[in-house]
Coordinates of C-alpha atoms in Angstrom, one line a residue:
M1 CA 58.2 124.7 56.1
F2 CA 61.4 123.4 54.7
G3 CA 62.8 123.0 58.1
R4 CA 59.8 120.2 59.4
L5 CA 59.9 118.4 55.7
L6 CA 63.6 118.1 56.1
Y7 CA 63.3 116.9 59.3
R8 CA 60.2 114.7 58.5
D9 CA 62.3 113.1 56.0
G10 CA 65.5 112.3 58.5
T11 CA 63.1 110.8 60.6
W12 CA 61.5 108.3 58.1
A13 CA 65.3 107.8 57.1
V14 CA 66.7 107.1 60.2
L15 CA 63.3 104.7 60.7
L16 CA 63.9 103.0 57.6
L17 CA 67.2 102.1 58.0
L18 CA 66.8 101.4 62.1
P19 CA 66.0 98.1 61.8
N20 CA 69.2 97.2 59.2
M21 CA 71.3 99.2 61.9
I22 CA 70.1 96.8 64.4
G23 CA 70.8 93.6 63.0
F24 CA 74.7 95.1 61.7
T25 CA 75.4 95.9 65.4
L26 CA 73.9 92.9 66.9
F27 CA 75.4 90.7 64.5
T28 CA 78.2 92.3 62.8
L29 CA 79.7 95.2 64.8
F30 CA 79.3 93.8 68.0
P31 CA 80.5 89.9 67.5
V32 CA 83.6 91.5 65.2
V33 CA 84.6 93.8 68.5
A34 CA 84.1 91.0 70.8
S35 CA 86.3 88.0 68.7
F36 CA 88.2 91.1 68.9
I37 CA 88.8 91.2 73.0
L38 CA 88.8 87.5 72.8
S39 CA 91.7 86.9 70.9
F40 CA 93.6 88.7 74.0
T41 CA 91.9 86.0 76.3
A42 CA 91.5 82.3 77.3
W43 CA 88.3 81.3 77.8
D44 CA 86.5 78.1 77.1
M45 CA 83.4 79.1 77.4
L46 CA 83.1 76.9 80.7
T47 CA 85.2 78.9 83.0
P48 CA 85.9 83.2 83.9
I49 CA 87.4 84.6 80.4
Q50 CA 91.2 84.9 81.7
W51 CA 93.1 87.7 80.0
V52 CA 96.8 86.6 78.8
G53 CA 98.0 89.8 76.4
L54 CA 99.4 88.4 72.9
Q55 CA 100.1 85.1 74.7
N56 CA 97.4 83.6 72.3
Y57 CA 99.5 85.3 68.9
K58 CA 102.8 84.1 70.8
E59 CA 101.5 80.5 70.4
L60 CA 100.5 80.5 66.7
L61 CA 104.2 81.8 65.8
H62 CA 105.5 78.6 67.3
D63 CA 101.7 76.2 66.3
E64 CA 103.2 73.6 63.6
T65 CA 100.0 72.8 63.3
F66 CA 98.7 76.3 62.4
V67 CA 101.6 76.8 60.0
K68 CA 101.2 73.2 58.5
V69 CA 97.2 74.4 58.0
F70 CA 98.5 77.8 56.6
W71 CA 100.8 76.9 53.9
N72 CA 97.9 74.4 52.7
T73 CA 95.8 78.0 52.6
I74 CA 99.1 79.3 51.0
Y75 CA 98.9 75.9 48.0
F76 CA 95.0 76.3 47.8
S77 CA 94.6 79.8 46.3
A78 CA 97.9 79.2 44.3
V79 CA 96.5 76.8 42.2
S80 CA 92.4 77.5 43.0
V81 CA 92.3 81.2 41.8
P82 CA 94.4 81.0 38.5
L83 CA 92.9 77.3 37.4
S84 CA 89.5 79.3 37.9
I85 CA 90.1 82.8 36.6
V86 CA 92.1 80.9 33.3
I87 CA 88.8 78.4 32.9
S88 CA 86.1 80.8 33.4
L89 CA 87.2 83.4 31.5
F90 CA 87.8 80.8 28.6
L91 CA 84.3 79.7 28.4
A92 CA 83.0 83.3 28.8
V93 CA 84.6 83.9 26.0
A94 CA 83.3 80.4 24.1
L95 CA 79.7 81.2 25.2
D96 CA 80.0 85.1 23.7
V97 CA 80.1 84.1 20.3
G98 CA 77.2 83.1 18.5
I99 CA 76.6 80.0 19.3
G100 CA 73.2 77.7 19.6
G101 CA 71.7 77.1 23.3
K102 CA 73.6 79.7 25.0
K103 CA 70.7 80.4 27.4
F104 CA 71.2 76.9 27.9
Y105 CA 74.8 76.2 28.7
R106 CA 74.8 79.6 30.8
A107 CA 72.1 78.4 33.3
A108 CA 73.6 74.7 33.5
Y109 CA 77.6 76.4 34.3
F110 CA 75.9 78.1 36.8
L111 CA 73.5 75.9 38.7
P112 CA 76.9 74.6 40.9
V113 CA 77.2 78.3 42.8
I114 CA 73.7 77.5 43.8
S115 CA 73.8 74.0 44.7
S116 CA 74.4 73.4 48.2
M117 CA 78.3 72.3 49.3
V118 CA 76.0 69.2 50.7
A119 CA 75.0 67.8 47.8
V120 CA 77.9 68.7 45.6
A121 CA 80.7 66.8 48.2
V122 CA 78.2 63.7 47.8
V123 CA 78.7 63.4 44.6
W124 CA 81.9 64.0 44.3
Q125 CA 82.8 61.9 46.7
W126 CA 81.1 59.1 44.8
I127 CA 83.4 60.0 41.5
Y128 CA 86.4 59.8 43.5
N129 CA 85.6 56.6 45.4
P130 CA 88.6 54.6 44.6
E131 CA 86.5 51.7 43.6
Y132 CA 83.7 52.6 41.4
G133 CA 84.1 56.2 41.4
A134 CA 83.3 57.4 37.7
L135 CA 86.4 59.3 37.9
N136 CA 89.1 56.3 38.1
Y137 CA 86.9 54.7 36.2
F138 CA 87.0 56.7 33.2
L139 CA 91.5 56.9 33.6
S140 CA 90.6 53.2 33.8
L141 CA 90.0 53.6 29.9
F142 CA 93.6 54.9 28.7
G143 CA 95.3 52.2 31.3
V144 CA 95.8 54.7 34.4
K145 CA 95.1 53.2 37.7
G146 CA 93.8 56.1 39.5
P147 CA 94.7 56.8 43.3
S148 CA 92.7 56.8 46.1
W149 CA 92.0 60.5 45.5
L150 CA 90.4 61.2 49.1
T151 CA 92.6 59.0 51.4
S152 CA 96.0 60.2 49.7
T153 CA 97.8 62.5 51.7
V154 CA 99.0 63.3 47.8
W155 CA 95.9 63.8 46.0
A156 CA 93.3 65.0 48.2
M157 CA 94.1 68.7 48.5
P158 CA 94.2 68.6 44.1
A159 CA 90.8 66.8 44.9
V160 CA 89.8 69.5 47.0
I161 CA 90.7 72.6 45.0
I162 CA 88.7 70.6 41.2
T163 CA 85.6 70.9 43.5
S164 CA 86.1 74.4 44.8
V165 CA 87.1 75.4 41.6
W166 CA 84.1 73.4 39.4
K167 CA 81.3 74.8 42.2
G168 CA 82.6 78.3 41.8
L169 CA 82.9 78.2 38.0
G170 CA 79.5 79.9 36.5
F171 CA 79.9 82.8 39.4
N172 CA 83.1 84.0 37.6
M173 CA 82.3 83.1 33.9
L174 CA 78.7 85.4 34.5
I175 CA 81.6 88.2 35.9
F176 CA 83.5 87.8 33.0
L177 CA 80.6 87.6 30.3
A178 CA 78.7 91.0 31.9
G179 CA 82.9 92.5 30.6
L180 CA 83.0 91.0 27.5
Q181 CA 79.4 92.3 26.3
S182 CA 80.6 96.1 26.9
I183 CA 83.5 95.5 24.9
S184 CA 82.7 97.5 21.7
H185 CA 82.2 95.4 18.3
D186 CA 84.6 98.4 16.4
Y187 CA 87.5 97.2 18.3
Y188 CA 87.9 93.9 16.9
E189 CA 86.3 95.1 13.4
A190 CA 89.3 97.2 13.8
A191 CA 91.8 94.5 14.9
E192 CA 90.1 92.1 11.3
I193 CA 91.3 94.9 9.1
D194 CA 94.5 95.5 10.4
G195 CA 95.1 91.2 9.4
A196 CA 94.3 90.4 13.6
S197 CA 94.0 86.5 14.1
W198 CA 91.3 85.1 16.8
M199 CA 93.8 84.5 18.7
D200 CA 95.5 88.3 19.1
K201 CA 91.8 89.7 18.9
F202 CA 92.1 88.2 22.3
R203 CA 95.5 89.0 23.4
Y204 CA 95.1 92.6 21.9
V205 CA 91.8 93.1 22.2
T206 CA 90.0 91.1 24.9
V207 CA 92.3 90.5 27.3
P208 CA 93.6 95.0 28.1
L209 CA 90.0 95.8 27.7
L210 CA 88.9 92.7 30.8
T211 CA 91.4 94.1 32.9
H212 CA 89.2 95.9 35.3
T213 CA 86.4 92.6 35.6
T214 CA 90.1 90.1 36.1
F215 CA 91.0 92.3 38.4
F216 CA 87.6 92.2 40.8
V217 CA 87.3 88.8 40.0
T218 CA 91.1 87.7 41.4
V219 CA 90.4 89.8 44.7
M220 CA 86.7 87.4 45.4
A221 CA 88.2 84.6 43.9
F222 CA 91.6 85.3 47.0
I223 CA 89.5 86.6 49.3
H224 CA 87.4 83.6 48.6
S225 CA 90.0 80.7 48.4
F226 CA 91.3 81.4 51.8
Q227 CA 87.9 81.6 53.7
V228 CA 87.4 78.3 52.3
F229 CA 85.8 76.2 54.6
D230 CA 83.0 73.6 53.6
A231 CA 84.3 71.5 50.6
V232 CA 87.6 70.3 53.5
F233 CA 84.7 69.6 55.9
L234 CA 82.7 67.7 54.2
M235 CA 84.9 65.7 52.1
T236 CA 88.0 64.7 53.9
Q237 CA 87.6 67.0 57.6
G238 CA 91.0 67.7 57.0
G239 CA 92.4 64.7 56.5
P240 CA 94.8 62.8 55.6
A241 CA 96.9 63.7 57.9
R242 CA 95.3 67.2 57.5
S243 CA 97.2 67.3 54.3
T244 CA 93.6 69.4 53.2
S245 CA 93.3 71.6 56.7
V246 CA 92.8 75.0 55.8
I247 CA 93.1 78.0 58.5
V248 CA 89.6 78.0 58.7
H249 CA 89.3 74.8 59.4
Y250 CA 91.7 74.6 62.1
L251 CA 89.8 77.6 63.7
Y252 CA 87.0 76.2 62.7
E253 CA 88.5 73.2 65.6
N254 CA 89.9 75.0 68.0
A255 CA 86.9 77.3 68.7
F256 CA 83.7 74.6 68.5
M257 CA 85.8 71.0 69.1
Y258 CA 88.7 71.9 71.8
F259 CA 87.3 74.9 72.7
R260 CA 89.7 77.2 73.0
M261 CA 88.3 80.6 71.6
G262 CA 91.0 83.0 73.1
Y263 CA 93.0 81.2 71.0
A264 CA 90.8 80.6 68.0
S265 CA 90.2 83.9 67.9
A266 CA 93.5 84.8 67.7
M267 CA 93.8 82.9 64.3
A268 CA 90.1 84.7 62.9
Y269 CA 92.2 88.0 63.3
V270 CA 96.0 86.4 61.6
L271 CA 93.4 85.2 59.0
F272 CA 91.7 88.8 58.9
F273 CA 95.5 90.6 58.7
I274 CA 96.7 88.1 55.5
V275 CA 93.6 88.9 53.8
L276 CA 93.7 92.1 54.0
V277 CA 97.3 92.5 52.8
I278 CA 96.7 91.0 50.4
T279 CA 94.1 92.8 49.5
L280 CA 96.0 95.7 49.8
I281 CA 98.5 94.6 47.3
Q282 CA 96.3 93.9 44.1
F283 CA 94.4 97.6 45.0
W284 CA 98.3 98.7 45.0
R285 CA 98.9 96.7 41.3
Q286 CA 95.6 98.1 40.2
K287 CA 97.6 101.3 38.3
K288 CA 99.2 98.6 36.0
W289 CA 95.8 96.9 35.9
G290 CA 94.4 99.4 34.6
S291 CA 97.3 101.0 32.7
Y292 CA 96.1 98.3 29.8

């Protein structure tokens, strides 16, 4: 009886999991394995596949464009991740206090997260317009002449970073807000008894008790920043002079414009290795994060 019941439950479990396993195999596992094999080949989707071994990886080391987009990606991550974490944390702290309209502000800050990147890019392109954009008009009120944001090799990347940070701010803010609401008010009451100011409570109570939340947000933010593509593609298409081109954008060009599928696959696995190393370092440092 028990054996038949176990067999029946096991059969139903397999049947219920089967659609998901089929989807995972066809749309995740197979592409991962296929792209890994392609990274050792030369294929333009028209001619037969040629095995080239490690040639694609060797070529990446001498590809000046890849080196440039690699450092552009580092620049994007190094600026956008800390900026996003700091701003979202302070917004979460501000919304955690007893102010009116908290639900409205939470929804307003989260709205860009669920908005289409196409719509966001169009709005921000108008804001950055050097002639009639809102940003340069605002700067002109203070006697400052605004630059040509998206056509300047200096200001194009900061403009893309600002847009990306603004769009993802609400997600990190809600994660921090959930972490803040899990902190017992007893800690703050004890700090007030000891005469702690609001800054002392933030520094010695809030920040240490949010270390695990901050760790999660940091890991996710770094992974997302290294995979940025839509903002670059829609706002600047990697220009001017590849000043905003990042690894995923260059990968897209090689795969779907130059049809160098093997080279693009090799680039994808280099990106995977970079993200993996950074994530492992963050997990290795997690012990220190959790020691506060």
